[in-house]
mmCIF file with all atom_site columns, C-alpha atoms in Angstrom:
data_model
loop_
_atom_site.group_PDB
_atom_site.id
_atom_site.type_symbol
_atom_site.label_atom_id
_atom_site.label_alt_id
_atom_site.label_comp_id
_atom_site.label_asym_id
_atom_site.label_entity_id
_atom_site.label_seq_id
_atom_site.pdbx_PDB_ins_code
_atom_site.Cartn_x
_atom_site.Cartn_y
_atom_site.Cartn_z
_atom_site.occupancy
_atom_site.B_iso_or_equiv
_atom_site.pdbx_formal_charge
_atom_site.auth_seq_id
_atom_site.auth_comp_id
_atom_site.auth_asym_id
_atom_site.auth_atom_id
_atom_site.pdbx_PDB_model_num
ATOM 1   C CA . ALA A 1 1   ? 3.561   11.612  -12.792 1.00 76.00 ? 25  ALA A CA 1
ATOM 2   C CA . GLN A 1 2   ? 3.904   8.326   -11.949 1.00 82.00 ? 26  GLN A CA 1
ATOM 3   C CA . SER A 1 3   ? 0.899   5.775   -12.476 1.00 89.00 ? 27  SER A CA 1
ATOM 4   C CA . VAL A 1 4   ? 0.337   2.280   -12.144 1.00 93.00 ? 28  VAL A CA 1
ATOM 5   C CA . THR A 1 5   ? -2.201  -0.075  -14.293 1.00 94.00 ? 29  THR A CA 1
ATOM 6   C CA . GLN A 1 6   ? -3.542  -3.343  -12.974 1.00 95.00 ? 30  GLN A CA 1
ATOM 7   C CA . PRO A 1 7   ? -5.788  -4.321  -15.893 1.00 95.00 ? 31  PRO A CA 1
ATOM 8   C CA . ASP A 1 8   ? -7.475  -7.375  -14.262 1.00 95.00 ? 32  ASP A CA 1
ATOM 9   C CA . ILE A 1 9   ? -9.837  -6.448  -11.364 1.00 93.00 ? 33  ILE A CA 1
ATOM 10  C CA . HIS A 1 10  ? -10.690 -10.166 -10.484 1.00 95.00 ? 34  HIS A CA 1
ATOM 11  C CA . ILE A 1 11  ? -9.205  -13.435 -11.520 1.00 97.00 ? 35  ILE A CA 1
ATOM 12  C CA . THR A 1 12  ? -10.101 -16.760 -10.490 1.00 97.00 ? 36  THR A CA 1
ATOM 13  C CA . VAL A 1 13  ? -7.638  -19.736 -10.725 1.00 97.00 ? 37  VAL A CA 1
ATOM 14  C CA . SER A 1 14  ? -7.964  -23.281 -9.720  1.00 97.00 ? 38  SER A CA 1
ATOM 15  C CA . GLU A 1 15  ? -5.668  -24.507 -6.961  1.00 97.00 ? 39  GLU A CA 1
ATOM 16  C CA . GLY A 1 16  ? -2.467  -25.866 -8.363  1.00 97.00 ? 40  GLY A CA 1
ATOM 17  C CA . ALA A 1 17  ? -2.608  -23.990 -11.622 1.00 98.00 ? 41  ALA A CA 1
ATOM 18  C CA . SER A 1 18  ? -0.209  -21.276 -12.372 1.00 97.00 ? 42  SER A CA 1
ATOM 19  C CA . LEU A 1 19  ? -0.947  -17.474 -11.907 1.00 97.00 ? 43  LEU A CA 1
ATOM 20  C CA . GLU A 1 20  ? 0.274   -14.432 -13.563 1.00 98.00 ? 44  GLU A CA 1
ATOM 21  C CA . LEU A 1 21  ? -0.844  -10.959 -12.469 1.00 98.00 ? 45  LEU A CA 1
ATOM 22  C CA . ARG A 1 22  ? -0.308  -8.132  -14.814 1.00 98.00 ? 46  ARG A CA 1
ATOM 23  C CA . CYS A 1 23  ? 1.132   -4.739  -13.934 1.00 97.00 ? 47  CYS A CA 1
ATOM 24  C CA . ASN A 1 24  ? 2.195   -1.712  -16.038 1.00 96.00 ? 48  ASN A CA 1
ATOM 25  C CA . TYR A 1 25  ? 3.581   1.501   -14.775 1.00 94.00 ? 49  TYR A CA 1
ATOM 26  C CA . SER A 1 26  ? 4.422   4.800   -16.158 1.00 91.00 ? 50  SER A CA 1
ATOM 27  C CA . TYR A 1 27  ? 7.535   6.512   -15.068 1.00 84.00 ? 51  TYR A CA 1
ATOM 28  C CA . GLY A 1 28  ? 10.343  8.657   -16.715 1.00 73.00 ? 52  GLY A CA 1
ATOM 29  C CA . ALA A 1 29  ? 13.273  7.053   -15.038 1.00 77.00 ? 53  ALA A CA 1
ATOM 30  C CA . THR A 1 30  ? 14.208  3.630   -13.527 1.00 77.00 ? 54  THR A CA 1
ATOM 31  C CA . PRO A 1 31  ? 11.260  2.871   -11.343 1.00 85.00 ? 55  PRO A CA 1
ATOM 32  C CA . TYR A 1 32  ? 11.394  1.234   -7.812  1.00 88.00 ? 56  TYR A CA 1
ATOM 33  C CA . LEU A 1 33  ? 8.577   -1.372  -7.987  1.00 91.00 ? 57  LEU A CA 1
ATOM 34  C CA . PHE A 1 34  ? 6.715   -3.472  -5.406  1.00 92.00 ? 58  PHE A CA 1
ATOM 35  C CA . TRP A 1 35  ? 3.952   -5.975  -4.911  1.00 95.00 ? 59  TRP A CA 1
ATOM 36  C CA . TYR A 1 36  ? 1.869   -6.231  -1.825  1.00 94.00 ? 60  TYR A CA 1
ATOM 37  C CA . VAL A 1 37  ? -0.610  -8.727  -0.965  1.00 94.00 ? 61  VAL A CA 1
ATOM 38  C CA . GLN A 1 38  ? -3.527  -7.809  1.444   1.00 91.00 ? 62  GLN A CA 1
ATOM 39  C CA . SER A 1 39  ? -5.512  -10.612 3.175   1.00 87.00 ? 63  SER A CA 1
ATOM 40  C CA . PRO A 1 40  ? -9.368  -9.028  3.911   1.00 80.00 ? 64  PRO A CA 1
ATOM 41  C CA . GLY A 1 41  ? -9.379  -6.520  6.647   1.00 73.00 ? 65  GLY A CA 1
ATOM 42  C CA . GLN A 1 42  ? -5.810  -6.696  7.101   1.00 77.00 ? 66  GLN A CA 1
ATOM 43  C CA . GLY A 1 43  ? -2.799  -4.471  6.217   1.00 80.00 ? 67  GLY A CA 1
ATOM 44  C CA . LEU A 1 44  ? -0.292  -4.856  3.469   1.00 87.00 ? 68  LEU A CA 1
ATOM 45  C CA . GLN A 1 45  ? 2.615   -7.507  3.186   1.00 89.00 ? 69  GLN A CA 1
ATOM 46  C CA . LEU A 1 46  ? 5.393   -7.043  1.158   1.00 89.00 ? 70  LEU A CA 1
ATOM 47  C CA . LEU A 1 47  ? 5.746   -9.892  -1.497  1.00 94.00 ? 71  LEU A CA 1
ATOM 48  C CA . LEU A 1 48  ? 8.981   -8.702  -3.489  1.00 93.00 ? 72  LEU A CA 1
ATOM 49  C CA . LYS A 1 49  ? 10.487  -5.575  -4.578  1.00 90.00 ? 73  LYS A CA 1
ATOM 50  C CA . TYR A 1 50  ? 12.773  -4.528  -7.402  1.00 90.00 ? 74  TYR A CA 1
ATOM 51  C CA . PHE A 1 51  ? 15.220  -1.543  -7.358  1.00 84.00 ? 75  PHE A CA 1
ATOM 52  C CA . SER A 1 52  ? 18.085  -2.687  -9.550  1.00 82.00 ? 76  SER A CA 1
ATOM 53  C CA . GLY A 1 53  ? 20.197  -5.359  -10.878 1.00 85.00 ? 77  GLY A CA 1
ATOM 54  C CA . ASP A 1 54  ? 18.494  -8.997  -11.710 1.00 88.00 ? 78  ASP A CA 1
ATOM 55  C CA . THR A 1 55  ? 15.354  -8.252  -13.678 1.00 91.00 ? 79  THR A CA 1
ATOM 56  C CA . LEU A 1 56  ? 13.593  -11.541 -11.994 1.00 96.00 ? 80  LEU A CA 1
ATOM 57  C CA . VAL A 1 57  ? 12.985  -10.848 -8.397  1.00 95.00 ? 81  VAL A CA 1
ATOM 58  C CA . GLN A 1 58  ? 12.094  -13.755 -5.905  1.00 96.00 ? 82  GLN A CA 1
ATOM 59  C CA . GLY A 1 59  ? 9.663   -13.029 -3.055  1.00 95.00 ? 83  GLY A CA 1
ATOM 60  C CA . ILE A 1 60  ? 7.936   -14.691 -0.266  1.00 94.00 ? 84  ILE A CA 1
ATOM 61  C CA . LYS A 1 61  ? 5.544   -17.228 -0.514  1.00 94.00 ? 85  LYS A CA 1
ATOM 62  C CA . GLY A 1 62  ? 6.902   -18.476 -3.917  1.00 96.00 ? 86  GLY A CA 1
ATOM 63  C CA . PHE A 1 63  ? 6.075   -15.671 -5.933  1.00 97.00 ? 87  PHE A CA 1
ATOM 64  C CA . GLU A 1 64  ? 8.522   -13.950 -8.342  1.00 98.00 ? 88  GLU A CA 1
ATOM 65  C CA . ALA A 1 65  ? 8.092   -11.031 -10.911 1.00 98.00 ? 89  ALA A CA 1
ATOM 66  C CA . GLU A 1 66  ? 9.750   -9.939  -13.761 1.00 96.00 ? 90  GLU A CA 1
ATOM 67  C CA . PHE A 1 67  ? 10.947  -6.326  -14.587 1.00 94.00 ? 91  PHE A CA 1
ATOM 68  C CA . LYS A 1 68  ? 10.659  -5.812  -18.246 1.00 94.00 ? 92  LYS A CA 1
ATOM 69  C CA . ARG A 1 69  ? 11.690  -2.281  -19.235 1.00 91.00 ? 93  ARG A CA 1
ATOM 70  C CA . SER A 1 70  ? 10.705  -2.430  -22.945 1.00 92.00 ? 94  SER A CA 1
ATOM 71  C CA . GLN A 1 71  ? 7.080   -3.252  -21.958 1.00 94.00 ? 95  GLN A CA 1
ATOM 72  C CA . SER A 1 72  ? 6.897   -1.242  -18.912 1.00 93.00 ? 96  SER A CA 1
ATOM 73  C CA . SER A 1 73  ? 5.864   -4.123  -16.861 1.00 96.00 ? 97  SER A CA 1
ATOM 74  C CA . PHE A 1 74  ? 6.371   -5.703  -13.550 1.00 97.00 ? 98  PHE A CA 1
ATOM 75  C CA . ASN A 1 75  ? 4.169   -8.809  -13.813 1.00 98.00 ? 99  ASN A CA 1
ATOM 76  C CA . LEU A 1 76  ? 3.664   -11.131 -10.770 1.00 98.00 ? 100 LEU A CA 1
ATOM 77  C CA . ARG A 1 77  ? 3.851   -14.743 -10.964 1.00 98.00 ? 101 ARG A CA 1
ATOM 78  C CA . LYS A 1 78  ? 3.404   -18.119 -9.000  1.00 98.00 ? 102 LYS A CA 1
ATOM 79  C CA . PRO A 1 79  ? 3.727   -21.834 -10.787 1.00 97.00 ? 103 PRO A CA 1
ATOM 80  C CA . SER A 1 80  ? 1.347   -23.327 -8.339  1.00 97.00 ? 104 SER A CA 1
ATOM 81  C CA . VAL A 1 81  ? -1.445  -21.401 -6.779  1.00 98.00 ? 105 VAL A CA 1
ATOM 82  C CA . HIS A 1 82  ? -2.179  -22.553 -3.104  1.00 96.00 ? 106 HIS A CA 1
ATOM 83  C CA . TRP A 1 83  ? -6.009  -21.835 -1.575  1.00 95.00 ? 107 TRP A CA 1
ATOM 84  C CA . SER A 1 84  ? -4.295  -19.497 1.140   1.00 94.00 ? 108 SER A CA 1
ATOM 85  C CA . ASP A 1 85  ? -2.970  -17.276 -1.812  1.00 96.00 ? 109 ASP A CA 1
ATOM 86  C CA . ALA A 1 86  ? -6.734  -16.076 -2.159  1.00 96.00 ? 110 ALA A CA 1
ATOM 87  C CA . ALA A 1 87  ? -6.262  -12.160 -1.376  1.00 96.00 ? 111 ALA A CA 1
ATOM 88  C CA . GLU A 1 88  ? -5.884  -8.919  -2.919  1.00 94.00 ? 112 GLU A CA 1
ATOM 89  C CA . TYR A 1 89  ? -2.635  -8.002  -4.761  1.00 96.00 ? 113 TYR A CA 1
ATOM 90  C CA . PHE A 1 90  ? -1.294  -4.590  -5.505  1.00 95.00 ? 114 PHE A CA 1
ATOM 91  C CA . CYS A 1 91  ? 1.503   -3.206  -7.664  1.00 95.00 ? 115 CYS A CA 1
ATOM 92  C CA . ALA A 1 92  ? 3.121   -0.087  -6.750  1.00 92.00 ? 116 ALA A CA 1
ATOM 93  C CA . VAL A 1 93  ? 5.614   2.189   -8.147  1.00 90.00 ? 117 VAL A CA 1
ATOM 94  C CA . GLY A 1 94  ? 7.845   4.760   -6.529  1.00 85.00 ? 118 GLY A CA 1
ATOM 95  C CA . ALA A 1 95  ? 10.240  7.376   -7.845  1.00 75.00 ? 119 ALA A CA 1
ATOM 96  C CA . SER A 1 96  ? 13.142  6.307   -5.108  1.00 69.00 ? 120 SER A CA 1
ATOM 97  C CA . SER A 1 97  ? 13.594  3.772   -2.688  1.00 58.00 ? 121 SER A CA 1
ATOM 98  C CA . GLY A 1 98  ? 12.026  5.815   0.100   1.00 63.00 ? 122 GLY A CA 1
ATOM 99  C CA . ASP A 1 99  ? 9.406   8.217   -1.969  1.00 74.00 ? 123 ASP A CA 1
ATOM 100 C CA . LYS A 1 100 ? 5.865   8.280   -1.942  1.00 82.00 ? 124 LYS A CA 1
ATOM 101 C CA . LEU A 1 101 ? 4.100   4.973   -3.540  1.00 86.00 ? 125 LEU A CA 1
ATOM 102 C CA . THR A 1 102 ? 1.689   4.887   -5.989  1.00 89.00 ? 126 THR A CA 1
ATOM 103 C CA . PHE A 1 103 ? -0.706  2.004   -6.154  1.00 91.00 ? 127 PHE A CA 1
ATOM 104 C CA . GLY A 1 104 ? -2.373  0.347   -8.651  1.00 92.00 ? 128 GLY A CA 1
ATOM 105 C CA . THR A 1 105 ? -6.295  -0.345  -8.071  1.00 91.00 ? 129 THR A CA 1
ATOM 106 C CA . GLY A 1 106 ? -5.546  -4.086  -7.133  1.00 93.00 ? 130 GLY A CA 1
ATOM 107 C CA . THR A 1 107 ? -6.190  -7.831  -8.540  1.00 96.00 ? 131 THR A CA 1
ATOM 108 C CA . ARG A 1 108 ? -8.650  -9.555  -6.311  1.00 94.00 ? 132 ARG A CA 1
ATOM 109 C CA . LEU A 1 109 ? -7.551  -13.144 -6.656  1.00 97.00 ? 133 LEU A CA 1
ATOM 110 C CA . ALA A 1 110 ? -10.000 -15.974 -5.921  1.00 97.00 ? 134 ALA A CA 1
ATOM 111 C CA . VAL A 1 111 ? -9.056  -19.877 -5.787  1.00 97.00 ? 135 VAL A CA 1
ATOM 112 C CA . ARG A 1 112 ? -11.136 -22.793 -6.770  1.00 95.00 ? 136 ARG A CA 1
ATOM 113 C CA . PRO A 1 113 ? -10.654 -25.746 -4.801  1.00 90.00 ? 137 PRO A CA 1
ATOM 114 C CA . SER B 2 1   ? 13.300  -3.947  13.320  1.00 79.00 ? 7   SER B CA 1
ATOM 115 C CA . GLN B 2 2   ? 11.021  -1.614  12.522  1.00 81.00 ? 8   GLN B CA 1
ATOM 116 C CA . THR B 2 3   ? 7.255   -2.004  13.590  1.00 88.00 ? 9   THR B CA 1
ATOM 117 C CA . ILE B 2 4   ? 4.226   0.406   13.273  1.00 91.00 ? 10  ILE B CA 1
ATOM 118 C CA . HIS B 2 5   ? 1.246   0.490   15.367  1.00 92.00 ? 11  HIS B CA 1
ATOM 119 C CA . GLN B 2 6   ? -1.943  1.818   14.106  1.00 93.00 ? 12  GLN B CA 1
ATOM 120 C CA . TRP B 2 7   ? -5.420  2.112   15.915  1.00 90.00 ? 13  TRP B CA 1
ATOM 121 C CA . PRO B 2 8   ? -8.515  1.763   16.282  1.00 91.00 ? 14  PRO B CA 1
ATOM 122 C CA . ALA B 2 9   ? -8.731  -1.175  14.260  1.00 90.00 ? 15  ALA B CA 1
ATOM 123 C CA . THR B 2 10  ? -12.374 -0.544  13.535  1.00 93.00 ? 16  THR B CA 1
ATOM 124 C CA . LEU B 2 11  ? -14.528 2.713   14.016  1.00 96.00 ? 17  LEU B CA 1
ATOM 125 C CA . VAL B 2 12  ? -17.880 3.506   13.718  1.00 97.00 ? 18  VAL B CA 1
ATOM 126 C CA . GLN B 2 13  ? -18.794 7.256   13.631  1.00 97.00 ? 19  GLN B CA 1
ATOM 127 C CA . PRO B 2 14  ? -21.808 9.790   13.009  1.00 97.00 ? 20  PRO B CA 1
ATOM 128 C CA . VAL B 2 15  ? -21.634 12.153  10.382  1.00 97.00 ? 21  VAL B CA 1
ATOM 129 C CA . GLY B 2 16  ? -20.568 15.464  11.570  1.00 97.00 ? 22  GLY B CA 1
ATOM 130 C CA . SER B 2 17  ? -18.413 13.799  14.563  1.00 97.00 ? 23  SER B CA 1
ATOM 131 C CA . PRO B 2 18  ? -14.665 14.358  14.838  1.00 97.00 ? 24  PRO B CA 1
ATOM 132 C CA . LEU B 2 19  ? -11.957 11.859  13.886  1.00 96.00 ? 25  LEU B CA 1
ATOM 133 C CA . SER B 2 20  ? -8.558  11.027  15.228  1.00 96.00 ? 26  SER B CA 1
ATOM 134 C CA . LEU B 2 21  ? -6.527  7.994   13.926  1.00 96.00 ? 27  LEU B CA 1
ATOM 135 C CA . GLU B 2 22  ? -3.115  7.840   15.563  1.00 95.00 ? 28  GLU B CA 1
ATOM 136 C CA . CYS B 2 23  ? -0.133  5.992   14.120  1.00 96.00 ? 29  CYS B CA 1
ATOM 137 C CA . THR B 2 24  ? 3.348   5.019   15.813  1.00 96.00 ? 30  THR B CA 1
ATOM 138 C CA . VAL B 2 25  ? 6.497   3.696   14.558  1.00 95.00 ? 31  VAL B CA 1
ATOM 139 C CA . GLU B 2 26  ? 9.335   2.205   16.469  1.00 94.00 ? 32  GLU B CA 1
ATOM 140 C CA . GLY B 2 27  ? 12.608  1.038   15.755  1.00 90.00 ? 33  GLY B CA 1
ATOM 141 C CA . THR B 2 28  ? 13.618  3.688   13.611  1.00 86.00 ? 34  THR B CA 1
ATOM 142 C CA . SER B 2 29  ? 14.320  7.345   13.540  1.00 86.00 ? 35  SER B CA 1
ATOM 143 C CA . ASN B 2 30  ? 13.489  10.104  10.892  1.00 88.00 ? 36  ASN B CA 1
ATOM 144 C CA . PRO B 2 31  ? 11.085  7.872   8.560   1.00 91.00 ? 37  PRO B CA 1
ATOM 145 C CA . ASN B 2 32  ? 8.840   9.394   6.010   1.00 91.00 ? 38  ASN B CA 1
ATOM 146 C CA . LEU B 2 33  ? 5.258   8.858   7.190   1.00 94.00 ? 39  LEU B CA 1
ATOM 147 C CA . TYR B 2 34  ? 1.838   8.101   4.871   1.00 94.00 ? 40  TYR B CA 1
ATOM 148 C CA . TRP B 2 35  ? -1.499  8.093   5.225   1.00 95.00 ? 41  TRP B CA 1
ATOM 149 C CA . TYR B 2 36  ? -3.433  6.261   2.477   1.00 94.00 ? 42  TYR B CA 1
ATOM 150 C CA . ARG B 2 37  ? -7.232  5.371   2.019   1.00 94.00 ? 43  ARG B CA 1
ATOM 151 C CA . GLN B 2 38  ? -8.523  2.449   0.374   1.00 88.00 ? 44  GLN B CA 1
ATOM 152 C CA . ALA B 2 39  ? -11.957 2.665   -1.184  1.00 79.00 ? 45  ALA B CA 1
ATOM 153 C CA . ALA B 2 40  ? -13.824 -0.191  -2.835  1.00 71.00 ? 46  ALA B CA 1
ATOM 154 C CA . GLY B 2 41  ? -12.658 -0.562  -6.313  1.00 68.00 ? 47  GLY B CA 1
ATOM 155 C CA . ARG B 2 42  ? -10.162 2.336   -6.263  1.00 72.00 ? 48  ARG B CA 1
ATOM 156 C CA . GLY B 2 43  ? -6.927  0.828   -4.830  1.00 81.00 ? 49  GLY B CA 1
ATOM 157 C CA . LEU B 2 44  ? -4.942  2.775   -2.487  1.00 88.00 ? 50  LEU B CA 1
ATOM 158 C CA . GLN B 2 45  ? -4.702  6.435   -2.574  1.00 90.00 ? 51  GLN B CA 1
ATOM 159 C CA . LEU B 2 46  ? -2.203  8.664   -0.961  1.00 91.00 ? 52  LEU B CA 1
ATOM 160 C CA . LEU B 2 47  ? -3.847  11.224  1.358   1.00 94.00 ? 53  LEU B CA 1
ATOM 161 C CA . PHE B 2 48  ? -0.830  12.696  2.979   1.00 95.00 ? 54  PHE B CA 1
ATOM 162 C CA . TYR B 2 49  ? 2.743   12.288  3.470   1.00 91.00 ? 55  TYR B CA 1
ATOM 163 C CA . SER B 2 50  ? 5.578   13.562  5.949   1.00 93.00 ? 56  SER B CA 1
ATOM 164 C CA . VAL B 2 51  ? 9.324   13.951  5.698   1.00 90.00 ? 57  VAL B CA 1
ATOM 165 C CA . GLY B 2 52  ? 9.510   15.447  9.055   1.00 91.00 ? 58  GLY B CA 1
ATOM 166 C CA . ILE B 2 53  ? 8.271   16.648  12.397  1.00 94.00 ? 59  ILE B CA 1
ATOM 167 C CA . GLY B 2 54  ? 5.522   19.457  11.469  1.00 92.00 ? 60  GLY B CA 1
ATOM 168 C CA . GLN B 2 55  ? 5.973   18.759  7.937   1.00 93.00 ? 61  GLN B CA 1
ATOM 169 C CA . ILE B 2 56  ? 2.835   17.546  6.045   1.00 94.00 ? 62  ILE B CA 1
ATOM 170 C CA . SER B 2 57  ? 2.012   17.625  2.425   1.00 92.00 ? 63  SER B CA 1
ATOM 171 C CA . SER B 2 58  ? -1.581  16.759  1.136   1.00 90.00 ? 64  SER B CA 1
ATOM 172 C CA . GLU B 2 59  ? -2.193  15.073  -2.077  1.00 85.00 ? 65  GLU B CA 1
ATOM 173 C CA . VAL B 2 60  ? -5.606  15.413  -2.627  1.00 81.00 ? 66  VAL B CA 1
ATOM 174 C CA . PRO B 2 61  ? -8.017  18.180  -1.164  1.00 71.00 ? 67  PRO B CA 1
ATOM 175 C CA . GLN B 2 62  ? -10.244 16.696  1.119   1.00 78.00 ? 68  GLN B CA 1
ATOM 176 C CA . ASN B 2 63  ? -12.123 17.014  4.725   1.00 88.00 ? 69  ASN B CA 1
ATOM 177 C CA . LEU B 2 64  ? -9.166  15.420  6.466   1.00 94.00 ? 70  LEU B CA 1
ATOM 178 C CA . SER B 2 65  ? -6.033  16.748  7.818   1.00 95.00 ? 71  SER B CA 1
ATOM 179 C CA . ALA B 2 66  ? -2.887  15.147  9.259   1.00 96.00 ? 72  ALA B CA 1
ATOM 180 C CA . SER B 2 67  ? -0.322  16.263  11.921  1.00 96.00 ? 73  SER B CA 1
ATOM 181 C CA . ARG B 2 68  ? 3.315   15.013  12.981  1.00 97.00 ? 74  ARG B CA 1
ATOM 182 C CA . PRO B 2 69  ? 3.728   16.108  16.513  1.00 96.00 ? 75  PRO B CA 1
ATOM 183 C CA . GLN B 2 70  ? 6.850   13.782  17.282  1.00 95.00 ? 76  GLN B CA 1
ATOM 184 C CA . ASP B 2 71  ? 9.331   12.111  14.838  1.00 95.00 ? 77  ASP B CA 1
ATOM 185 C CA . ARG B 2 72  ? 7.483   8.696   14.798  1.00 95.00 ? 78  ARG B CA 1
ATOM 186 C CA . GLN B 2 73  ? 3.781   9.943   15.451  1.00 96.00 ? 79  GLN B CA 1
ATOM 187 C CA . PHE B 2 74  ? 1.319   10.528  12.638  1.00 97.00 ? 80  PHE B CA 1
ATOM 188 C CA . ILE B 2 75  ? -2.151  11.569  13.113  1.00 97.00 ? 81  ILE B CA 1
ATOM 189 C CA . LEU B 2 76  ? -5.266  11.633  10.872  1.00 96.00 ? 82  LEU B CA 1
ATOM 190 C CA . SER B 2 77  ? -7.833  14.008  11.789  1.00 96.00 ? 83  SER B CA 1
ATOM 191 C CA . SER B 2 78  ? -11.284 15.332  10.950  1.00 96.00 ? 84  SER B CA 1
ATOM 192 C CA . LYS B 2 79  ? -13.427 18.049  12.484  1.00 95.00 ? 85  LYS B CA 1
ATOM 193 C CA . LYS B 2 80  ? -16.577 16.870  10.792  1.00 96.00 ? 86  LYS B CA 1
ATOM 194 C CA . LEU B 2 81  ? -16.849 13.573  9.162   1.00 96.00 ? 87  LEU B CA 1
ATOM 195 C CA . LEU B 2 82  ? -18.757 12.935  6.143   1.00 94.00 ? 88  LEU B CA 1
ATOM 196 C CA . LEU B 2 83  ? -20.373 10.008  4.817   1.00 94.00 ? 89  LEU B CA 1
ATOM 197 C CA . SER B 2 84  ? -17.782 9.713   1.961   1.00 91.00 ? 90  SER B CA 1
ATOM 198 C CA . ASP B 2 85  ? -14.850 9.524   4.491   1.00 93.00 ? 91  ASP B CA 1
ATOM 199 C CA . SER B 2 86  ? -15.922 5.799   5.198   1.00 92.00 ? 92  SER B CA 1
ATOM 200 C CA . GLY B 2 87  ? -13.228 3.573   4.047   1.00 91.00 ? 93  GLY B CA 1
ATOM 201 C CA . PHE B 2 88  ? -10.006 1.600   4.933   1.00 91.00 ? 94  PHE B CA 1
ATOM 202 C CA . TYR B 2 89  ? -7.010  3.657   5.985   1.00 94.00 ? 95  TYR B CA 1
ATOM 203 C CA . LEU B 2 90  ? -3.542  2.717   6.313   1.00 93.00 ? 96  LEU B CA 1
ATOM 204 C CA . CYS B 2 91  ? -0.670  4.289   7.723   1.00 94.00 ? 97  CYS B CA 1
ATOM 205 C CA . ALA B 2 92  ? 2.903   3.496   6.194   1.00 92.00 ? 98  ALA B CA 1
ATOM 206 C CA . TRP B 2 93  ? 6.450   4.356   7.107   1.00 91.00 ? 99  TRP B CA 1
ATOM 207 C CA . SER B 2 94  ? 9.368   4.315   4.551   1.00 88.00 ? 100 SER B CA 1
ATOM 208 C CA . LEU B 2 95  ? 13.149  4.879   4.721   1.00 83.00 ? 101 LEU B CA 1
ATOM 209 C CA . GLY B 2 96  ? 15.305  6.643   1.923   1.00 68.00 ? 102 GLY B CA 1
ATOM 210 C CA . GLY B 2 97  ? 18.369  5.353   0.518   1.00 57.00 ? 103 GLY B CA 1
ATOM 211 C CA . THR B 2 98  ? 19.420  2.138   -1.271  1.00 50.00 ? 104 THR B CA 1
ATOM 212 C CA . GLY B 2 99  ? 17.868  -0.966  0.273   1.00 49.00 ? 105 GLY B CA 1
ATOM 213 C CA . SER B 2 100 ? 15.309  1.031   2.410   1.00 60.00 ? 106 SER B CA 1
ATOM 214 C CA . SER B 2 101 ? 12.365  -0.392  3.621   1.00 75.00 ? 107 SER B CA 1
ATOM 215 C CA . TRP B 2 102 ? 8.571   0.043   3.827   1.00 82.00 ? 108 TRP B CA 1
ATOM 216 C CA . GLY B 2 103 ? 5.916   -0.799  6.292   1.00 85.00 ? 109 GLY B CA 1
ATOM 217 C CA . PHE B 2 104 ? 2.131   -0.814  6.592   1.00 88.00 ? 110 PHE B CA 1
ATOM 218 C CA . GLY B 2 105 ? -0.131  -0.626  9.558   1.00 90.00 ? 111 GLY B CA 1
ATOM 219 C CA . GLN B 2 106 ? -3.046  -3.111  9.866   1.00 89.00 ? 112 GLN B CA 1
ATOM 220 C CA . GLY B 2 107 ? -5.293  -0.245  8.958   1.00 91.00 ? 113 GLY B CA 1
ATOM 221 C CA . THR B 2 108 ? -8.444  1.265   10.243  1.00 93.00 ? 114 THR B CA 1
ATOM 222 C CA . ARG B 2 109 ? -11.781 0.286   8.962   1.00 92.00 ? 115 ARG B CA 1
ATOM 223 C CA . LEU B 2 110 ? -14.060 3.604   9.089   1.00 94.00 ? 116 LEU B CA 1
ATOM 224 C CA . THR B 2 111 ? -17.571 3.633   8.766   1.00 95.00 ? 117 THR B CA 1
ATOM 225 C CA . VAL B 2 112 ? -19.405 6.904   8.771   1.00 95.00 ? 118 VAL B CA 1
ATOM 226 C CA . VAL B 2 113 ? -22.998 6.590   9.481   1.00 97.00 ? 119 VAL B CA 1
#
């Protein structure tokens, strides 16, 4: 069965600092990987997704993620964090492009002024 | 483009009362539909998914049920709510195939009192 681990429950960074959110997945074949962001009380917004091809994926709001098959990881990065990036971030894996998604438990990001 | 409507946004219900949350998708046909629940510190848990009218798969045993009376309508129900049913419920849709899309509703915050 597929699974996703986000080892960091809470992360606090200073505004302008770089950010990396970790995501490790378990799946037997090539996974379909996603990162979503959720603002308080809101639904989910897709930041980026990886299906195939270039392992470095660019997303919205200046985010990027790198798929590393050897490490079963899909870490999310941003070079300079803005206060508006404070939210909860979810990594997800699917068995195919339209299949049900399995989510990690999320990482809550706080941004210091 | 596809849009998803989920209502109500917030709901406070007494223990033992019935529940009906509705979700509709516009701009596509024959989507896969999903109900997820988000509980504090537990990420997003898949409750039900449907690949077509009248086809419902349950992921976890629980006090809830789902129905898909029309192609783009997905309903989450309960005959008698429990305190443990409190949480944030998200409806989602997906399309299969290469380059497919996923979309999420804005969620329903359910508080059972």
